mmCIF file of C-alpha atoms in Angstrom:
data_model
loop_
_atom_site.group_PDB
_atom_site.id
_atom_site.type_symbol
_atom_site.label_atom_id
_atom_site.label_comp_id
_atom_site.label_asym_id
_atom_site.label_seq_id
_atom_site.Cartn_x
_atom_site.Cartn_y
_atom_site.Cartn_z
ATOM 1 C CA UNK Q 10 147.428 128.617 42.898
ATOM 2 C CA UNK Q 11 150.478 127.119 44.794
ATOM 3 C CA UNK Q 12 151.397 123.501 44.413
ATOM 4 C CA UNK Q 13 153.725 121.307 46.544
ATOM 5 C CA UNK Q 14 154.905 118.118 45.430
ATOM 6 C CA UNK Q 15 156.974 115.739 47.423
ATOM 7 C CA UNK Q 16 157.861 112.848 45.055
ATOM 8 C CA UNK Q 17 159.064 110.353 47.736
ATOM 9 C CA UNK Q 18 156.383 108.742 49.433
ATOM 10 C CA UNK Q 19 158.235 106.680 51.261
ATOM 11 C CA UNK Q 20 162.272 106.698 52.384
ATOM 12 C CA UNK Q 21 164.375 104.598 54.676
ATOM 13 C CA UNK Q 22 167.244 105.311 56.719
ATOM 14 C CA UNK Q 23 169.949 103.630 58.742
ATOM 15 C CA UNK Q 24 169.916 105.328 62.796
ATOM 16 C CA UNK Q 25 172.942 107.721 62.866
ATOM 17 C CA UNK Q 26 173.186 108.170 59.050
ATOM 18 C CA UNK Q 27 171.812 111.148 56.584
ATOM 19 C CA UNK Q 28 169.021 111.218 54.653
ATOM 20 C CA UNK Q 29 167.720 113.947 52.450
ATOM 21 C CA UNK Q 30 163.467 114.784 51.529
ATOM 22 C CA UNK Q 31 163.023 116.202 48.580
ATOM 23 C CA UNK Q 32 159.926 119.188 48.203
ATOM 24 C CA UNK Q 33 159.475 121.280 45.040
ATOM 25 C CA UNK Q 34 156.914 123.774 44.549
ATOM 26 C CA UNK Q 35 155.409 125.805 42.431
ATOM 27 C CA UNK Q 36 154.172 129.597 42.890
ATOM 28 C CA UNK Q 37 154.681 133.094 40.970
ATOM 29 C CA UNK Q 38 155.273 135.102 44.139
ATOM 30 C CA UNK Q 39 158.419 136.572 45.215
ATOM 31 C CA UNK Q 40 157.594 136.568 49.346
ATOM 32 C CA UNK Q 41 156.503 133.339 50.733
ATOM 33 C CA UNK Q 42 157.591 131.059 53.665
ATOM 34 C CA UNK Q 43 158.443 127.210 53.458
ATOM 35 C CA UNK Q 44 158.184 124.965 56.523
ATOM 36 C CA UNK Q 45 158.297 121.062 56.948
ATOM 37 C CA UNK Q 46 156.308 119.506 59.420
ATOM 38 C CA UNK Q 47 157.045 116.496 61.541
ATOM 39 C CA UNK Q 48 153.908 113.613 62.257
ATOM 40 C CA UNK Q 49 155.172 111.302 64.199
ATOM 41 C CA UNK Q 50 153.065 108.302 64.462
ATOM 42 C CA UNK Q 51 151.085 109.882 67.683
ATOM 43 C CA UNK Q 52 149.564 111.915 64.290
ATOM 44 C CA UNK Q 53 150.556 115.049 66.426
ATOM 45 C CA UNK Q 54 152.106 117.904 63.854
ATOM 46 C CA UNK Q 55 155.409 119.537 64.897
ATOM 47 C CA UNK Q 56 156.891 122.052 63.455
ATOM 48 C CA UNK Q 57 160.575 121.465 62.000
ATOM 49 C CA UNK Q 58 162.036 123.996 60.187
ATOM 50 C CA UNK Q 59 161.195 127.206 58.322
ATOM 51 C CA UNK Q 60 162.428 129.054 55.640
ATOM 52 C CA UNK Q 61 162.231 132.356 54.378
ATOM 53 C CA UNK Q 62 161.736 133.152 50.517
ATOM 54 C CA UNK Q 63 164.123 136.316 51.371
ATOM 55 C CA UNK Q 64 167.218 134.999 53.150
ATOM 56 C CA UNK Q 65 169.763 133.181 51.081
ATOM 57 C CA UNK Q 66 170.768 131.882 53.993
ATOM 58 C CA UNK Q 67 169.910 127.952 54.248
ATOM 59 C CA UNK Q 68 167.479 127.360 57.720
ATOM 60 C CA UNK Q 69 169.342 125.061 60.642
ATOM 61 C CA UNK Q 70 167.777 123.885 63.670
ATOM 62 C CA UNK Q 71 170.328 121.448 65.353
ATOM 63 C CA UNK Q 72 170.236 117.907 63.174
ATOM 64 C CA UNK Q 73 168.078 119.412 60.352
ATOM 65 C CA UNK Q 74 168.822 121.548 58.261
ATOM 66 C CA UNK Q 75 167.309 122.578 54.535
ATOM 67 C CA UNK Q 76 168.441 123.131 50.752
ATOM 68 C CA UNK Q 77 166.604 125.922 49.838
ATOM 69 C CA UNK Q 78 167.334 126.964 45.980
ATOM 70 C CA UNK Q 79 165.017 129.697 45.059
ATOM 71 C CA UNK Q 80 165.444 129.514 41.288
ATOM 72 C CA UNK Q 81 164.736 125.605 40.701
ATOM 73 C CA UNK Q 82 161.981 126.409 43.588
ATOM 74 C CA UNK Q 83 163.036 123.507 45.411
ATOM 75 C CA UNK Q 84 163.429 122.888 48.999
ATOM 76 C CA UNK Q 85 164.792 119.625 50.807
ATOM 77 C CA UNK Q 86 165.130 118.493 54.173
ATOM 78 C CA UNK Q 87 168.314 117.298 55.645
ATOM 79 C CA UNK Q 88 168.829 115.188 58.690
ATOM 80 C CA UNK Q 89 171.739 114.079 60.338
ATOM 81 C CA UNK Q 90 172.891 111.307 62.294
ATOM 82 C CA UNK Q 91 168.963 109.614 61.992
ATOM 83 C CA UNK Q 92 167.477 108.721 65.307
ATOM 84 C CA UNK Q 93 164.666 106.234 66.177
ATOM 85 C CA UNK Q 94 162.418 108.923 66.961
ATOM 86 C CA UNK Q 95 162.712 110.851 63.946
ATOM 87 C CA UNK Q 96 160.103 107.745 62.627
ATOM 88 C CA UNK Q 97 157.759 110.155 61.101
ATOM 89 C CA UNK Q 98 155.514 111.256 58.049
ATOM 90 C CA UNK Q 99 157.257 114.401 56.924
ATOM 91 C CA UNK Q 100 154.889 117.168 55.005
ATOM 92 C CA UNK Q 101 156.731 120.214 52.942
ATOM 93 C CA UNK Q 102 154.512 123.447 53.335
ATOM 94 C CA UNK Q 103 153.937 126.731 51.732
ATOM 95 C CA UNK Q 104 152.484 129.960 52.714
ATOM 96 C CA UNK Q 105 152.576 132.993 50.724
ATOM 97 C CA UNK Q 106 153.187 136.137 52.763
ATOM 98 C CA UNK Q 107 149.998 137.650 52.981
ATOM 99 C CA UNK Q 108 147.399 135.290 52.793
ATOM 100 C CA UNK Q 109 145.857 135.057 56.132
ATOM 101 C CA UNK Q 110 148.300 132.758 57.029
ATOM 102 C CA UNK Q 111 146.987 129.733 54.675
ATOM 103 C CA UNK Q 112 149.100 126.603 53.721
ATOM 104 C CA UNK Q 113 149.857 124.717 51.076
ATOM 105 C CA UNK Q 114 150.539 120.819 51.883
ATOM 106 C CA UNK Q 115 152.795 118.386 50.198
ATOM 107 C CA UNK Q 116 151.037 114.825 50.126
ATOM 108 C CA UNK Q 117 154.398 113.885 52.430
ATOM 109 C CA UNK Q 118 156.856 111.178 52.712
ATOM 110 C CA UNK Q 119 157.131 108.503 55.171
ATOM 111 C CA UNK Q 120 160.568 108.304 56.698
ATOM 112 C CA UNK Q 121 161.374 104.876 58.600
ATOM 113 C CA UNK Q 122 164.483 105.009 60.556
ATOM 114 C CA UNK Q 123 165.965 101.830 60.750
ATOM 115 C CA UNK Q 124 168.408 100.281 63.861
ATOM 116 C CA UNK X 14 151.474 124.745 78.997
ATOM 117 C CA UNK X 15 150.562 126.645 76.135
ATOM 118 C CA UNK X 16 148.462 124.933 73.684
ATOM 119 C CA UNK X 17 145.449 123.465 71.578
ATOM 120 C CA UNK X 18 143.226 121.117 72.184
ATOM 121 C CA UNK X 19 141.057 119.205 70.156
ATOM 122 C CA UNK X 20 137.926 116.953 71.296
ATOM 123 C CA UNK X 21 137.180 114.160 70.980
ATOM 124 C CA UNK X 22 140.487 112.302 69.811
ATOM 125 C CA UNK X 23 137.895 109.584 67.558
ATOM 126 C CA UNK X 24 134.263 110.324 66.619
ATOM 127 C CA UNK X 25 131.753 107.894 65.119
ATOM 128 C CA UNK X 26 129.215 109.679 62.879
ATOM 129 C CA UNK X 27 125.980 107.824 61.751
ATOM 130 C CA UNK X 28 124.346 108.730 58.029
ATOM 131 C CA UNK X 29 122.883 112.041 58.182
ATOM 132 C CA UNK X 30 123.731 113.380 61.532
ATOM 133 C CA UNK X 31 125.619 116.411 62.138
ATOM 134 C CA UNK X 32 128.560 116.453 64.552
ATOM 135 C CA UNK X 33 130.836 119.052 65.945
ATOM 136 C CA UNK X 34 134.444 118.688 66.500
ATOM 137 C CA UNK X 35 136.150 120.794 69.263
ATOM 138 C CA UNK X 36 139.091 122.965 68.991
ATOM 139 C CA UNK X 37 140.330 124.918 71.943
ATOM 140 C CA UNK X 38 143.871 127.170 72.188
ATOM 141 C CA UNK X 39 145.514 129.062 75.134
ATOM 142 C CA UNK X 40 148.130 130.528 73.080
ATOM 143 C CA UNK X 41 146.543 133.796 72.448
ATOM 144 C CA UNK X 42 146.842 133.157 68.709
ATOM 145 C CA UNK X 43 144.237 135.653 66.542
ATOM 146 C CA UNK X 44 144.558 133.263 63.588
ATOM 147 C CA UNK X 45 142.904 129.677 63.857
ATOM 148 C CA UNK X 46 142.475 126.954 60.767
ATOM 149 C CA UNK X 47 140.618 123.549 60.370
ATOM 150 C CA UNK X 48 142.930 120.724 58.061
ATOM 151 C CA UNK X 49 141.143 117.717 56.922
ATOM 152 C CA UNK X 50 143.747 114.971 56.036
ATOM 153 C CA UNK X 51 143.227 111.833 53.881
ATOM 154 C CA UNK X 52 145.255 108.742 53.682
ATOM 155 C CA UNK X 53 148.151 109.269 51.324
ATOM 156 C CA UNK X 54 147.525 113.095 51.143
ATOM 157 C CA UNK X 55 148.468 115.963 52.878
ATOM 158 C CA UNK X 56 146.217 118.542 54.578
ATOM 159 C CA UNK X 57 143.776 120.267 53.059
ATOM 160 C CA UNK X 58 142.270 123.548 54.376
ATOM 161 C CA UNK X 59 138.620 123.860 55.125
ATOM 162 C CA UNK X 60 138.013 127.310 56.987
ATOM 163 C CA UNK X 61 140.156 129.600 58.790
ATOM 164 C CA UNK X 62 139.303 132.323 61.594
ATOM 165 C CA UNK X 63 141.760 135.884 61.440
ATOM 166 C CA UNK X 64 139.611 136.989 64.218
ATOM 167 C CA UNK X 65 136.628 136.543 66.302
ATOM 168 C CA UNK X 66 133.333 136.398 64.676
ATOM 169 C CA UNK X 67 134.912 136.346 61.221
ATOM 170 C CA UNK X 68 135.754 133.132 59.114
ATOM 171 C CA UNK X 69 136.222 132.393 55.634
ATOM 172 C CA UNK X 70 136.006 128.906 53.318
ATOM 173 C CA UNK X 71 139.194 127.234 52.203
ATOM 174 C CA UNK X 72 139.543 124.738 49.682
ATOM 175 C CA UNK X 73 136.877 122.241 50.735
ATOM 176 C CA UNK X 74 134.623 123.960 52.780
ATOM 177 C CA UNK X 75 131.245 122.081 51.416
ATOM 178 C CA UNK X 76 129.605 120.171 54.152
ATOM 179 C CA UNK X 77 131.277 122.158 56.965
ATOM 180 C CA UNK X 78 130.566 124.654 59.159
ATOM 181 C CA UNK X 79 132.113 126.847 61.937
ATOM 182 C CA UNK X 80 131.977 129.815 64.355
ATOM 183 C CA UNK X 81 134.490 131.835 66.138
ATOM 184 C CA UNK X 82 131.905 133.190 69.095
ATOM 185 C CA UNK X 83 135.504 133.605 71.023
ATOM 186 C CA UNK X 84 138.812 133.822 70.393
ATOM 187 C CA UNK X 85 140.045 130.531 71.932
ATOM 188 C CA UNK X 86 137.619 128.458 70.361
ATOM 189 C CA UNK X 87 136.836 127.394 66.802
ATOM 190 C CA UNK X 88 134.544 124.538 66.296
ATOM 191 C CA UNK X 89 134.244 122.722 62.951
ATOM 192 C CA UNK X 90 130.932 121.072 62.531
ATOM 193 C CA UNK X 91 130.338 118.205 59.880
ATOM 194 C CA UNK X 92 127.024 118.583 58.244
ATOM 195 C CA UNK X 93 124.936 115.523 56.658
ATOM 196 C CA UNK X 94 125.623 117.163 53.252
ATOM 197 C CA UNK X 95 129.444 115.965 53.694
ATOM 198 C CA UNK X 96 128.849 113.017 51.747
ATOM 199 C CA UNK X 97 132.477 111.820 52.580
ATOM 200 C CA UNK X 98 133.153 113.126 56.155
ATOM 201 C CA UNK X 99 135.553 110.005 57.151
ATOM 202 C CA UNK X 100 139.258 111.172 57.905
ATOM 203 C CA UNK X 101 141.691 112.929 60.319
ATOM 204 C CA UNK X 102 141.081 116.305 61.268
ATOM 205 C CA UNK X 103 143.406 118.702 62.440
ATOM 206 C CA UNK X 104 142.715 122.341 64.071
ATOM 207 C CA UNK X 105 145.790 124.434 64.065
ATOM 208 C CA UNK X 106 146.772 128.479 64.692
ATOM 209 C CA UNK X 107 149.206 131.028 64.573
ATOM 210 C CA UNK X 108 150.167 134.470 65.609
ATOM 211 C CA UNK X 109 148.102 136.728 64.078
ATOM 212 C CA UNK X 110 148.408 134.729 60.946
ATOM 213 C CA UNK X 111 151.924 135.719 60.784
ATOM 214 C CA UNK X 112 153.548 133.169 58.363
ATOM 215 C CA UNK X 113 156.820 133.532 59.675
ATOM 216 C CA UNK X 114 155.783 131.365 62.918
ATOM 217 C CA UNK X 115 154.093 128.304 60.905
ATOM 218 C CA UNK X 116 151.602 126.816 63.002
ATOM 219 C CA UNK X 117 150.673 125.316 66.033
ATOM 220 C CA UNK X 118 148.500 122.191 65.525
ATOM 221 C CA UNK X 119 146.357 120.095 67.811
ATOM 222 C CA UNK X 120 146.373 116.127 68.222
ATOM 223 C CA UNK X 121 143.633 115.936 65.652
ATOM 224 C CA UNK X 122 140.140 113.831 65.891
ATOM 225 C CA UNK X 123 139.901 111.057 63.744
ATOM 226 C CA UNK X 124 136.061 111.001 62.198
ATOM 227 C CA UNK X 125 134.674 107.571 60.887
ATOM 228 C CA UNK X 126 131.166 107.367 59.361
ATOM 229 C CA UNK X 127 129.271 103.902 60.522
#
C-alpha cells in the first residue's frame, strides 16, 4: 500500500515571500501521478499542481511550482511571492496509474500567509 | 458552469438513523469517489463509482452505503452501524478515472451526530 507523509503540519509565511511544503511518499510502482491540493478555508478542494512519475521535468503552474525527485520519492511544493489568499490547508496526493483513479492523502499542512 | 454539487452543506444525524448525503456532477465524468475527512487528517476513501451501476469499497467503507442508478449522481448514505459518522465529507470525480486529470471535488457536507 502507498503512504504519504507530510511532516509539517503547520507553516507560516511572510505575503510576497517563498515558502516550500515538503511531501514524501512511499510506493513500489514505477507509473504513478502526484498532485497537491489547495483547501482554502471555504473547505472547497482545488486542484494545484500535478506531476507525472515519467517526466523529469519539474510541474509549473504560474507561482507554484514542485521538486519532484523520483529516487528519494519526495515531492515539495513551491510558492512564490505568497499572497493572502494562498491561506490554505495544503494536502500532497498519490495515485498509481491504474487504479481506478484512487488517491492516496497526506494528513496536510496548514499554510498561514502572513501581511 | 461545469461542476459538482453536494447537499446539504451541514447535516445533523440523531443515534441510529440513517442519512443520505447528495452528490451531483455535470461534468460528464465516468469516475465518481466519496472522501471522508477528519480533523488533523487527510481524506480517506470510502467507495468509488467507474461507471453506472457499479461501485466498489475503499478503505473505510463499513457503515456506508451507495448507488450509482445514473451517471451524474452518487449518493453516500450513512448507516446506524457507523458508530463514528461525525466529520467532513467530500464527493469528488474525474475523467474516466484518468489519473492524469486529479479530481474535481465538491464543497463537501459537514455531518455531526447529536
Amino acid at each position: 500500500a502507498q503512504t504519504v507523509t507530510q511532516s509539517q503540519p503547520e507553516m507560516s509565511v511572510q505575503e510576497a515571500e517563498t515558502v516550500t511544503l515538503s511531501c514524501t511518499y512511499d510506493t513500489s510502482e514505477n507509473n504513478y501521478y502526484l498532485f497537491w491540493y489547495k483547501q482554502p478555508p471555504s473547505r472547497q478542494m482545488i486542484l494545484v499542481i500535478r506531476q507525472e512519475a515519467y517526466k523529469q521535468q519539474n510541474a509549473t503552474e504560474n507561482r507554484f511550482s514542485v521538486n519532484f525527485q523520483k529516487a528519494a520519492k519526495s515531492f515539495s511544493l513551491k510558492i512564490s511571492d505568497s499572497q493572502l489568499g494562498d491561506t490554505a490547508m495544503y494536502f500532497c496526493a498519490f495515485m498509481r496509474d491504474t487504479n481506478a483513479g484512487k488517491s492516496t492523502f497526506g494528513d496536510g499542512t496548514t499554510l498561514t500567509v502572513k501581511p | 458552469d461545469g461542476g459538482i454539487t453536494q447537499s446539504p452543506k451541514y447535516l445533523f444525524r440523531k443515534e441510529g438513523q440513517n442519512v443520505t448525503l447528495s452528490c451531483e456532477q455535470n461534468l460528464n465524468h465516468d469516475a465518481m469517489y466519496w472522501y471522508r475527512q477528519d480533523p488533523g487528517q487527510g481524506l480517506r476513501l470510502i467507495y468509488y463509482s467507474q461507471i453506472v451501476n457499479d461501485f466498489q469499497k475503499g478503505d473505510i467503507a463499513e457503515g456506508y452505503s451507495v448507488s450509482r442508478e445514473k451517471k451524474e449522481s452518487f449518493p453516500l448514505t450513512v448507516t446506524s452501524a457507523q458508530k463514528n459518522p461525525t466529520a467532513f465529507y467530500l464527493c469528488a470525480s474525474s475523467i474516466d478515472g484518468n489519473p492524469l486529470y486529479g479530481y474535481t471535488f465538491g464543497s463537501g457536507t459537514r455531518l455531526t451526530v447529536v
